[in-house]
Amino acid sequence: MKRAIKVLISGGGTGGHIFPAISIANAIKAESPDSEILFVGAENRMEMEKVPAAGYTIKGLPVSGFNRSNLLANVKVLWRLWKSLRMARRIVREFKPDVAVGVGGYASGPTLWAATRKGVPALIQEQNSYAGVTNKLLASKVKAICVAYEGMERFFPAEKITLTGNPVRQDLCDTSLSRAEACESFGLDPHKKVILLIGGSLGALTLNRAVVESLPEIAKSGVQLIWQCGKRFDEQAKQALEVAGNPVCVKQMPFIARMDLAYKAADLVISRAGASSISELCLLGKPAILVPSPNVAEDHQTKNAEALSSKGAAILVRDAEARQRLMPCALSMIHDEEALLSMSRAIASLAQRDSAARIADIIFDIADRK
């Protein structure tokens, strides 16, 4: 058991930042139950709900992203950043962390800037194959950089980089579940093929429209679909299914609480190309069709998807082509056993295991060197 330390973890905005952060915190507590952990997030973002639900304390900053389409709106953004920097300095001064950790997202910039200015050693965790602006700006100030992809020397000092992969939700790795049990939990026939479509907790409009426009073909295909449509599209999805005669092969829901069951049931996954989703697919060895979101900074989801598709580990379908190509591609591919097996092997070979524990060990090492 390692000595107790105090760790400040900052970042969030999406599940892709929050779930790795919580996994790192859990790994620290597993090695040192008496360690203290404080999160810093952005006010009104999902970390303010998810982190307390995981049992940790979080403080919110008013920080927000820059508005690239309306430059005048950034006057308010700069004021929020100035206020966030002041608040972050106070948090660092009062909490006195041994190590500060940034996982990306609005809050990690002011928090790690304040921490390093006070001499607190810091670590950043970059989830994507294309580094975010905040992490690139912080790279010169931190002691260690944990990455999920090879070739990140083009963004960061090579001597600081450790390839750890992205931490994933621990419950996904439950090997006691059988596929039959998972299928039955969704009311599916375990003898038929299952496609899982996930667009994040808020859904993905392009993916949802692709499903709606292909409902007649899905109903006739003999394939089953678990469709997470997101909260914003729930009513539209239900109306579309009603018009299609409520096909029993489609199980639609706004949000999937038990992703372990959904992944276990799936023979093929359709997903956006966020870093956490890709890490989960790699760890579980799931064949996937990736549709990168075009609405993310530096188009990093496309670069994530290209990193897999270039190795035969996933199929890349562009967002602009998804309404025409996505479901025909999925319905064709799911019957190609050889292609599914090849893709499963390729994507599993890219998995980085025990990522959270490896990052926690680096955090303890940094604290000891301090």
mmCIF file of C-alpha atoms in Angstrom:
data_model
loop_
_atom_site.group_PDB
_atom_site.id
_atom_site.type_symbol
_atom_site.label_atom_id
_atom_site.label_comp_id
_atom_site.label_asym_id
_atom_site.label_seq_id
_atom_site.Cartn_x
_atom_site.Cartn_y
_atom_site.Cartn_z
ATOM 1 C CA MET A 1 0.000 0.000 0.000
ATOM 2 C CA LYS A 2 1.340 3.415 -0.951
ATOM 3 C CA ARG A 3 1.521 6.503 1.221
ATOM 4 C CA ALA A 4 -1.414 8.911 1.281
ATOM 5 C CA ILE A 5 -1.144 11.859 -1.098
ATOM 6 C CA LYS A 6 -3.361 14.763 -2.133
ATOM 7 C CA VAL A 7 -4.304 14.875 -5.823
ATOM 8 C CA LEU A 8 -6.107 17.624 -7.696
ATOM 9 C CA ILE A 9 -7.822 16.325 -10.857
ATOM 10 C CA SER A 10 -9.222 18.811 -13.365
ATOM 11 C CA GLY A 11 -11.080 18.692 -16.648
ATOM 12 C CA GLY A 12 -14.312 17.383 -18.088
ATOM 13 C CA GLY A 13 -17.039 18.608 -20.379
ATOM 14 C CA THR A 14 -17.743 15.206 -21.936
ATOM 15 C CA GLY A 15 -17.801 11.600 -20.789
ATOM 16 C CA GLY A 16 -14.566 11.156 -22.748
ATOM 17 C CA HIS A 17 -12.804 13.329 -20.184
ATOM 18 C CA ILE A 18 -14.846 12.500 -17.078
ATOM 19 C CA PHE A 19 -14.817 8.689 -17.103
ATOM 20 C CA PRO A 20 -11.000 8.460 -17.425
ATOM 21 C CA ALA A 21 -10.645 11.036 -14.620
ATOM 22 C CA ILE A 22 -12.882 9.033 -12.298
ATOM 23 C CA SER A 23 -11.051 5.814 -13.222
ATOM 24 C CA ILE A 24 -7.713 7.447 -12.320
ATOM 25 C CA ALA A 25 -9.153 8.613 -8.985
ATOM 26 C CA ASN A 26 -10.442 5.106 -8.255
ATOM 27 C CA ALA A 27 -7.016 3.635 -9.064
ATOM 28 C CA ILE A 28 -5.316 6.095 -6.673
ATOM 29 C CA LYS A 29 -7.748 5.158 -3.897
ATOM 30 C CA ALA A 30 -7.224 1.455 -4.598
ATOM 31 C CA GLU A 31 -3.479 1.844 -4.000
ATOM 32 C CA SER A 32 -3.832 4.327 -1.132
ATOM 33 C CA PRO A 33 -7.302 4.502 0.477
ATOM 34 C CA ASP A 34 -6.307 7.455 2.682
ATOM 35 C CA SER A 35 -5.308 9.655 -0.262
ATOM 36 C CA GLU A 36 -7.381 12.804 -0.749
ATOM 37 C CA ILE A 37 -8.756 13.668 -4.166
ATOM 38 C CA LEU A 38 -10.417 16.903 -5.230
ATOM 39 C CA PHE A 39 -11.894 17.470 -8.690
ATOM 40 C CA VAL A 40 -12.172 20.800 -10.474
ATOM 41 C CA GLY A 41 -14.629 21.094 -13.353
ATOM 42 C CA ALA A 42 -16.516 23.648 -15.403
ATOM 43 C CA GLU A 43 -19.782 24.953 -13.989
ATOM 44 C CA ASN A 44 -22.930 23.629 -15.672
ATOM 45 C CA ARG A 45 -21.066 20.792 -17.395
ATOM 46 C CA MET A 46 -21.754 17.104 -16.858
ATOM 47 C CA GLU A 47 -18.795 16.577 -14.485
ATOM 48 C CA MET A 48 -20.678 18.547 -11.825
ATOM 49 C CA GLU A 49 -23.176 15.655 -11.755
ATOM 50 C CA LYS A 50 -21.051 12.609 -12.631
ATOM 51 C CA VAL A 51 -18.167 13.230 -10.207
ATOM 52 C CA PRO A 52 -20.296 13.538 -7.026
ATOM 53 C CA ALA A 53 -22.251 10.461 -8.186
ATOM 54 C CA ALA A 54 -18.914 8.594 -8.169
ATOM 55 C CA GLY A 55 -18.293 9.681 -4.571
ATOM 56 C CA TYR A 56 -15.839 12.545 -5.054
ATOM 57 C CA THR A 57 -15.927 16.258 -4.231
ATOM 58 C CA ILE A 58 -15.805 18.726 -7.108
ATOM 59 C CA LYS A 59 -15.474 22.500 -7.344
ATOM 60 C CA GLY A 60 -16.763 24.357 -10.389
ATOM 61 C CA LEU A 61 -15.123 27.148 -12.387
ATOM 62 C CA PRO A 62 -17.063 29.542 -14.672
ATOM 63 C CA VAL A 63 -14.632 28.837 -17.524
ATOM 64 C CA SER A 64 -15.989 28.222 -21.042
ATOM 65 C CA GLY A 65 -14.623 27.680 -24.535
ATOM 66 C CA PHE A 66 -13.817 30.358 -27.084
ATOM 67 C CA ASN A 67 -16.506 31.232 -29.614
ATOM 68 C CA ARG A 68 -14.843 30.990 -33.038
ATOM 69 C CA SER A 69 -17.889 32.209 -34.972
ATOM 70 C CA ASN A 70 -18.602 35.317 -32.866
ATOM 71 C CA LEU A 71 -15.421 37.039 -31.719
ATOM 72 C CA LEU A 72 -17.279 39.706 -29.705
ATOM 73 C CA ALA A 73 -18.773 36.968 -27.530
ATOM 74 C CA ASN A 74 -15.243 36.174 -26.341
ATOM 75 C CA VAL A 75 -15.170 39.279 -24.136
ATOM 76 C CA LYS A 76 -17.360 37.333 -21.723
ATOM 77 C CA VAL A 77 -15.202 34.225 -22.233
ATOM 78 C CA LEU A 78 -12.058 36.143 -21.268
ATOM 79 C CA TRP A 79 -13.743 37.530 -18.183
ATOM 80 C CA ARG A 80 -14.763 33.986 -17.155
ATOM 81 C CA LEU A 81 -11.199 32.797 -17.747
ATOM 82 C CA TRP A 82 -9.772 35.579 -15.545
ATOM 83 C CA LYS A 83 -12.266 34.730 -12.805
ATOM 84 C CA SER A 84 -11.495 31.006 -13.157
ATOM 85 C CA LEU A 85 -7.757 31.632 -12.810
ATOM 86 C CA ARG A 86 -8.348 33.508 -9.550
ATOM 87 C CA MET A 87 -10.588 30.735 -8.237
ATOM 88 C CA ALA A 88 -8.106 28.039 -9.315
ATOM 89 C CA ARG A 89 -5.281 29.800 -7.443
ATOM 90 C CA ARG A 90 -7.411 29.832 -4.302
ATOM 91 C CA ILE A 91 -8.306 26.140 -4.687
ATOM 92 C CA VAL A 92 -4.620 25.203 -5.060
ATOM 93 C CA ARG A 93 -3.628 27.374 -2.100
ATOM 94 C CA GLU A 94 -6.292 25.866 0.182
ATOM 95 C CA PHE A 95 -6.094 22.204 -0.921
ATOM 96 C CA LYS A 96 -2.267 22.062 -1.130
ATOM 97 C CA PRO A 97 -2.071 19.125 -3.596
ATOM 98 C CA ASP A 98 1.001 16.932 -3.948
ATOM 99 C CA VAL A 99 0.221 16.414 -7.644
ATOM 100 C CA ALA A 100 -2.161 18.059 -10.130
ATOM 101 C CA VAL A 101 -3.675 16.019 -12.977
ATOM 102 C CA GLY A 102 -5.320 17.410 -16.117
ATOM 103 C CA VAL A 103 -7.499 15.225 -18.319
ATOM 104 C CA GLY A 104 -8.491 17.853 -20.893
ATOM 105 C CA GLY A 105 -11.539 20.086 -21.056
ATOM 106 C CA TYR A 106 -12.123 23.714 -20.132
ATOM 107 C CA ALA A 107 -11.241 23.514 -16.427
ATOM 108 C CA SER A 108 -7.867 21.804 -16.804
ATOM 109 C CA GLY A 109 -6.192 24.899 -18.304
ATOM 110 C CA PRO A 110 -6.644 27.384 -15.440
ATOM 111 C CA THR A 111 -6.278 24.651 -12.780
ATOM 112 C CA LEU A 112 -2.962 23.270 -14.013
ATOM 113 C CA TRP A 113 -1.665 26.760 -14.762
ATOM 114 C CA ALA A 114 -2.408 27.775 -11.172
ATOM 115 C CA ALA A 115 -0.923 24.565 -9.773
ATOM 116 C CA THR A 116 2.339 24.719 -11.710
ATOM 117 C CA ARG A 117 2.752 28.424 -10.857
ATOM 118 C CA LYS A 118 2.675 27.352 -7.185
ATOM 119 C CA GLY A 119 5.317 24.675 -7.802
ATOM 120 C CA VAL A 120 2.925 21.719 -7.764
ATOM 121 C CA PRO A 121 4.182 18.958 -10.103
ATOM 122 C CA ALA A 122 1.611 18.069 -12.737
ATOM 123 C CA LEU A 123 0.628 15.332 -15.171
ATOM 124 C CA ILE A 124 -1.642 15.537 -18.198
ATOM 125 C CA GLN A 125 -3.537 12.694 -19.827
ATOM 126 C CA GLU A 126 -4.204 13.114 -23.544
ATOM 127 C CA GLN A 127 -6.961 10.798 -24.763
ATOM 128 C CA ASN A 128 -6.857 11.554 -28.490
ATOM 129 C CA SER A 129 -4.474 10.853 -31.351
ATOM 130 C CA TYR A 130 -4.425 14.599 -32.062
ATOM 131 C CA ALA A 131 -3.537 16.632 -28.970
ATOM 132 C CA GLY A 132 -5.926 19.299 -27.726
ATOM 133 C CA VAL A 133 -4.954 22.960 -27.515
ATOM 134 C CA THR A 134 -5.033 23.057 -23.700
ATOM 135 C CA ASN A 135 -2.720 20.066 -23.320
ATOM 136 C CA LYS A 136 -0.289 21.397 -25.942
ATOM 137 C CA LEU A 137 -0.063 24.683 -24.038
ATOM 138 C CA LEU A 138 0.494 22.873 -20.732
ATOM 139 C CA ALA A 139 3.067 20.367 -22.023
ATOM 140 C CA SER A 140 6.124 22.468 -21.190
ATOM 141 C CA LYS A 141 4.964 22.967 -17.592
ATOM 142 C CA VAL A 142 4.161 19.379 -16.579
ATOM 143 C CA LYS A 143 6.354 16.511 -15.385
ATOM 144 C CA ALA A 144 4.655 13.676 -17.284
ATOM 145 C CA ILE A 145 2.293 13.166 -20.228
ATOM 146 C CA CYS A 146 0.233 9.970 -20.508
ATOM 147 C CA VAL A 147 -1.031 9.215 -24.021
ATOM 148 C CA ALA A 148 -3.242 6.657 -25.725
ATOM 149 C CA TYR A 149 -1.650 6.610 -29.188
ATOM 150 C CA GLU A 150 1.826 6.165 -30.608
ATOM 151 C CA GLY A 151 3.529 9.023 -32.438
ATOM 152 C CA MET A 152 2.548 11.754 -29.971
ATOM 153 C CA GLU A 153 6.113 13.136 -30.060
ATOM 154 C CA ARG A 154 4.888 15.518 -32.758
ATOM 155 C CA PHE A 155 2.915 17.344 -30.047
ATOM 156 C CA PHE A 156 4.829 16.756 -26.816
ATOM 157 C CA PRO A 157 8.435 16.395 -25.558
ATOM 158 C CA ALA A 158 9.324 12.738 -26.112
ATOM 159 C CA GLU A 159 11.063 12.386 -22.726
ATOM 160 C CA LYS A 160 7.827 13.194 -20.885
ATOM 161 C CA ILE A 161 5.576 10.744 -22.771
ATOM 162 C CA THR A 162 4.369 7.375 -21.484
ATOM 163 C CA LEU A 163 1.998 5.238 -23.577
ATOM 164 C CA THR A 164 -0.648 4.167 -21.061
ATOM 165 C CA GLY A 165 -3.873 4.093 -23.068
ATOM 166 C CA ASN A 166 -7.129 5.599 -21.838
ATOM 167 C CA PRO A 167 -8.706 4.401 -18.602
ATOM 168 C CA VAL A 168 -12.170 2.937 -19.131
ATOM 169 C CA ARG A 169 -15.120 2.231 -16.864
ATOM 170 C CA GLN A 170 -14.178 -0.802 -14.780
ATOM 171 C CA ASP A 171 -17.623 -2.421 -14.969
ATOM 172 C CA LEU A 172 -17.195 -3.001 -18.712
ATOM 173 C CA CYS A 173 -14.616 -5.699 -18.060
ATOM 174 C CA ASP A 174 -16.943 -8.085 -16.171
ATOM 175 C CA THR A 175 -16.135 -11.472 -17.726
ATOM 176 C CA SER A 176 -18.818 -13.348 -15.748
ATOM 177 C CA LEU A 177 -21.586 -12.114 -18.079
ATOM 178 C CA SER A 178 -22.629 -14.352 -20.971
ATOM 179 C CA ARG A 179 -23.847 -13.031 -24.295
ATOM 180 C CA ALA A 180 -27.136 -14.894 -23.830
ATOM 181 C CA GLU A 181 -27.755 -13.144 -20.504
ATOM 182 C CA ALA A 182 -26.915 -9.783 -22.048
ATOM 183 C CA CYS A 183 -29.283 -10.346 -24.992
ATOM 184 C CA GLU A 184 -32.095 -11.449 -22.720
ATOM 185 C CA SER A 185 -31.696 -8.297 -20.604
ATOM 186 C CA PHE A 186 -32.651 -6.283 -23.718
ATOM 187 C CA GLY A 187 -35.380 -8.711 -24.805
ATOM 188 C CA LEU A 188 -33.295 -9.917 -27.755
ATOM 189 C CA ASP A 189 -32.881 -13.343 -29.341
ATOM 190 C CA PRO A 190 -29.310 -14.525 -28.555
ATOM 191 C CA HIS A 191 -29.301 -16.636 -31.743
ATOM 192 C CA LYS A 192 -29.583 -13.568 -33.984
ATOM 193 C CA LYS A 193 -26.994 -10.927 -34.801
ATOM 194 C CA VAL A 194 -27.017 -7.684 -32.798
ATOM 195 C CA ILE A 195 -25.880 -4.204 -33.844
ATOM 196 C CA LEU A 196 -25.309 -1.657 -31.070
ATOM 197 C CA LEU A 197 -25.597 2.001 -32.072
ATOM 198 C CA ILE A 198 -24.399 4.591 -29.557
ATOM 199 C CA GLY A 199 -24.174 8.315 -30.121
ATOM 200 C CA GLY A 200 -23.267 9.452 -26.618
ATOM 201 C CA SER A 201 -25.592 10.454 -23.769
ATOM 202 C CA LEU A 202 -27.052 13.318 -25.849
ATOM 203 C CA GLY A 203 -27.259 11.273 -29.019
ATOM 204 C CA ALA A 204 -25.900 11.973 -32.505
ATOM 205 C CA LEU A 205 -28.323 13.446 -35.029
ATOM 206 C CA THR A 206 -26.632 11.986 -38.110
ATOM 207 C CA LEU A 207 -26.610 8.455 -36.678
ATOM 208 C CA ASN A 208 -30.236 8.739 -35.581
ATOM 209 C CA ARG A 209 -31.384 9.951 -38.999
ATOM 210 C CA ALA A 210 -29.477 7.090 -40.632
ATOM 211 C CA VAL A 211 -31.433 4.624 -38.484
ATOM 212 C CA VAL A 212 -34.817 6.294 -39.088
ATOM 213 C CA GLU A 213 -34.322 6.239 -42.852
ATOM 214 C CA SER A 214 -33.314 2.556 -42.769
ATOM 215 C CA LEU A 215 -35.996 1.183 -40.410
ATOM 216 C CA PRO A 216 -37.814 -0.785 -43.165
ATOM 217 C CA GLU A 217 -34.539 -2.458 -44.221
ATOM 218 C CA ILE A 218 -33.579 -3.190 -40.595
ATOM 219 C CA ALA A 219 -36.989 -4.763 -39.919
ATOM 220 C CA LYS A 220 -36.602 -7.100 -42.932
ATOM 221 C CA SER A 221 -32.941 -7.977 -42.329
ATOM 222 C CA GLY A 222 -33.281 -10.465 -39.487
ATOM 223 C CA VAL A 223 -30.726 -8.373 -37.570
ATOM 224 C CA GLN A 224 -31.456 -6.872 -34.149
ATOM 225 C CA LEU A 225 -30.574 -3.292 -33.174
ATOM 226 C CA ILE A 226 -29.933 -1.724 -29.763
ATOM 227 C CA TRP A 227 -30.425 1.975 -30.473
ATOM 228 C CA GLN A 228 -29.248 4.563 -27.953
ATOM 229 C CA CYS A 229 -30.677 7.711 -29.502
ATOM 230 C CA GLY A 230 -29.967 10.275 -26.746
ATOM 231 C CA LYS A 231 -32.403 12.330 -24.712
ATOM 232 C CA ARG A 232 -32.956 15.003 -27.356
ATOM 233 C CA PHE A 233 -34.077 12.523 -30.032
ATOM 234 C CA ASP A 234 -36.147 10.183 -27.847
ATOM 235 C CA GLU A 235 -39.603 11.403 -28.896
ATOM 236 C CA GLN A 236 -38.680 11.538 -32.588
ATOM 237 C CA ALA A 237 -37.269 8.018 -32.385
ATOM 238 C CA LYS A 238 -40.438 6.661 -30.792
ATOM 239 C CA GLN A 239 -42.583 8.366 -33.456
ATOM 240 C CA ALA A 240 -40.420 6.947 -36.248
ATOM 241 C CA LEU A 241 -40.705 3.436 -34.802
ATOM 242 C CA GLU A 242 -44.479 3.792 -34.556
ATOM 243 C CA VAL A 243 -44.683 4.811 -38.212
ATOM 244 C CA ALA A 244 -42.534 1.761 -39.059
ATOM 245 C CA GLY A 245 -44.912 -0.536 -37.151
ATOM 246 C CA ASN A 246 -42.763 -0.829 -34.005
ATOM 247 C CA PRO A 247 -40.477 -3.591 -35.294
ATOM 248 C CA VAL A 248 -39.614 -5.972 -32.427
ATOM 249 C CA CYS A 249 -36.025 -6.265 -33.648
ATOM 250 C CA VAL A 250 -35.278 -2.638 -32.637
ATOM 251 C CA LYS A 251 -34.746 -1.851 -28.949
ATOM 252 C CA GLN A 252 -34.670 1.942 -28.663
ATOM 253 C CA MET A 253 -33.807 3.959 -25.565
ATOM 254 C CA PRO A 254 -32.498 7.458 -24.795
ATOM 255 C CA PHE A 255 -29.663 6.203 -22.611
ATOM 256 C CA ILE A 256 -28.136 2.824 -21.773
ATOM 257 C CA ALA A 257 -27.383 2.490 -18.063
ATOM 258 C CA ARG A 258 -25.657 -0.913 -18.390
ATOM 259 C CA MET A 259 -23.121 -0.499 -21.159
ATOM 260 C CA ASP A 260 -21.440 -3.731 -20.060
ATOM 261 C CA LEU A 261 -24.564 -5.637 -21.107
ATOM 262 C CA ALA A 262 -24.921 -3.676 -24.351
ATOM 263 C CA TYR A 263 -21.338 -4.352 -25.414
ATOM 264 C CA LYS A 264 -21.586 -8.024 -24.455
ATOM 265 C CA ALA A 265 -24.707 -8.465 -26.601
ATOM 266 C CA ALA A 266 -23.268 -6.669 -29.636
ATOM 267 C CA ASP A 267 -21.681 -8.375 -32.632
ATOM 268 C CA LEU A 268 -20.983 -5.004 -34.258
ATOM 269 C CA VAL A 269 -20.871 -1.485 -32.771
ATOM 270 C CA ILE A 270 -21.660 1.791 -34.526
ATOM 271 C CA SER A 271 -20.217 4.741 -32.646
ATOM 272 C CA ARG A 272 -18.762 8.208 -32.805
ATOM 273 C CA ALA A 273 -14.958 8.206 -32.569
ATOM 274 C CA GLY A 274 -14.400 9.788 -29.175
ATOM 275 C CA ALA A 275 -11.306 8.630 -27.324
ATOM 276 C CA SER A 276 -13.122 6.835 -24.499
ATOM 277 C CA SER A 277 -15.433 4.963 -26.870
ATOM 278 C CA ILE A 278 -12.479 3.792 -28.947
ATOM 279 C CA SER A 279 -10.574 2.668 -25.844
ATOM 280 C CA GLU A 280 -13.584 0.641 -24.721
ATOM 281 C CA LEU A 281 -13.954 -0.971 -28.146
ATOM 282 C CA CYS A 282 -10.247 -1.876 -28.178
ATOM 283 C CA LEU A 283 -10.341 -3.361 -24.695
ATOM 284 C CA LEU A 284 -13.414 -5.451 -25.520
ATOM 285 C CA GLY A 285 -12.268 -6.384 -29.028
ATOM 286 C CA LYS A 286 -15.505 -5.198 -30.655
ATOM 287 C CA PRO A 287 -15.724 -4.786 -34.443
ATOM 288 C CA ALA A 288 -16.843 -1.232 -35.119
ATOM 289 C CA ILE A 289 -18.020 1.267 -37.683
ATOM 290 C CA LEU A 290 -16.852 4.720 -36.602
ATOM 291 C CA VAL A 291 -18.609 7.912 -37.689
ATOM 292 C CA PRO A 292 -16.472 10.819 -36.441
ATOM 293 C CA SER A 293 -18.305 13.896 -35.242
ATOM 294 C CA PRO A 294 -17.426 16.929 -37.379
ATOM 295 C CA ASN A 295 -18.218 19.271 -34.481
ATOM 296 C CA VAL A 296 -15.117 18.759 -32.319
ATOM 297 C CA ALA A 297 -11.916 20.750 -31.875
ATOM 298 C CA GLU A 298 -9.158 20.085 -34.429
ATOM 299 C CA ASP A 299 -11.357 17.356 -35.986
ATOM 300 C CA HIS A 300 -9.696 14.931 -33.560
ATOM 301 C CA GLN A 301 -12.396 12.252 -33.918
ATOM 302 C CA THR A 302 -11.564 11.800 -37.596
ATOM 303 C CA LYS A 303 -7.904 11.392 -36.683
ATOM 304 C CA ASN A 304 -8.848 8.848 -33.984
ATOM 305 C CA ALA A 305 -10.902 6.852 -36.485
ATOM 306 C CA GLU A 306 -8.182 7.012 -39.149
ATOM 307 C CA ALA A 307 -5.666 5.643 -36.643
ATOM 308 C CA LEU A 308 -7.850 2.504 -36.339
ATOM 309 C CA SER A 309 -9.115 2.150 -39.914
ATOM 310 C CA SER A 310 -5.540 2.319 -41.265
ATOM 311 C CA LYS A 311 -4.782 -0.838 -39.251
ATOM 312 C CA GLY A 312 -7.940 -2.710 -40.296
ATOM 313 C CA ALA A 313 -9.326 -2.280 -36.780
ATOM 314 C CA ALA A 314 -12.500 -0.371 -37.748
ATOM 315 C CA ILE A 315 -14.452 0.940 -40.722
ATOM 316 C CA LEU A 316 -14.563 4.718 -41.116
ATOM 317 C CA VAL A 317 -17.751 6.298 -42.473
ATOM 318 C CA ARG A 318 -17.692 10.089 -42.835
ATOM 319 C CA ASP A 319 -20.499 12.012 -41.169
ATOM 320 C CA ALA A 320 -21.519 13.580 -44.498
ATOM 321 C CA GLU A 321 -21.942 10.094 -46.013
ATOM 322 C CA ALA A 322 -23.552 8.374 -43.029
ATOM 323 C CA ARG A 323 -27.210 8.781 -43.967
ATOM 324 C CA GLN A 324 -26.609 6.944 -47.240
ATOM 325 C CA ARG A 325 -23.814 4.501 -46.337
ATOM 326 C CA LEU A 326 -23.989 3.685 -42.627
ATOM 327 C CA MET A 327 -26.828 1.176 -42.225
ATOM 328 C CA PRO A 328 -26.297 -0.586 -45.601
ATOM 329 C CA CYS A 329 -22.640 -1.042 -44.604
ATOM 330 C CA ALA A 330 -23.577 -2.355 -41.147
ATOM 331 C CA LEU A 331 -26.290 -4.738 -42.413
ATOM 332 C CA SER A 332 -23.887 -6.137 -45.003
ATOM 333 C CA MET A 333 -20.885 -6.439 -42.730
ATOM 334 C CA ILE A 334 -22.619 -8.135 -39.803
ATOM 335 C CA HIS A 335 -23.100 -11.309 -41.872
ATOM 336 C CA ASP A 336 -19.425 -11.439 -42.887
ATOM 337 C CA GLU A 337 -17.989 -13.618 -40.108
ATOM 338 C CA GLU A 338 -14.463 -13.509 -41.495
ATOM 339 C CA ALA A 339 -14.429 -9.697 -41.609
ATOM 340 C CA LEU A 340 -15.862 -9.425 -38.087
ATOM 341 C CA LEU A 341 -13.246 -11.809 -36.697
ATOM 342 C CA SER A 342 -10.388 -10.031 -38.482
ATOM 343 C CA MET A 343 -11.521 -6.638 -37.223
ATOM 344 C CA SER A 344 -12.022 -7.975 -33.696
ATOM 345 C CA ARG A 345 -8.446 -9.282 -33.601
ATOM 346 C CA ALA A 346 -7.046 -6.054 -35.048
ATOM 347 C CA ILE A 347 -8.859 -3.730 -32.648
ATOM 348 C CA ALA A 348 -8.071 -5.923 -29.624
ATOM 349 C CA SER A 349 -4.360 -5.788 -30.505
ATOM 350 C CA LEU A 350 -4.445 -2.009 -29.963
ATOM 351 C CA ALA A 351 -5.785 -2.238 -26.399
ATOM 352 C CA GLN A 352 -3.759 -0.797 -23.533
ATOM 353 C CA ARG A 353 -4.731 -2.642 -20.357
ATOM 354 C CA ASP A 354 -4.678 -1.450 -16.731
ATOM 355 C CA SER A 355 -4.339 2.139 -17.936
ATOM 356 C CA ALA A 356 -5.740 3.754 -14.781
ATOM 357 C CA ALA A 357 -3.437 1.781 -12.482
ATOM 358 C CA ARG A 358 -0.398 2.644 -14.633
ATOM 359 C CA ILE A 359 -1.284 6.348 -14.572
ATOM 360 C CA ALA A 360 -1.819 6.163 -10.797
ATOM 361 C CA ASP A 361 1.673 4.665 -10.390
ATOM 362 C CA ILE A 362 3.164 7.599 -12.339
ATOM 363 C CA ILE A 363 1.257 10.033 -10.091
ATOM 364 C CA PHE A 364 2.678 8.379 -6.967
ATOM 365 C CA ASP A 365 6.183 8.475 -8.490
ATOM 366 C CA ILE A 366 5.829 12.199 -9.186
ATOM 367 C CA ALA A 367 4.680 12.795 -5.608
ATOM 368 C CA ASP A 368 7.625 10.804 -4.234
ATOM 369 C CA ARG A 369 10.133 12.741 -6.361
ATOM 370 C CA LYS A 370 8.669 15.983 -5.052
#
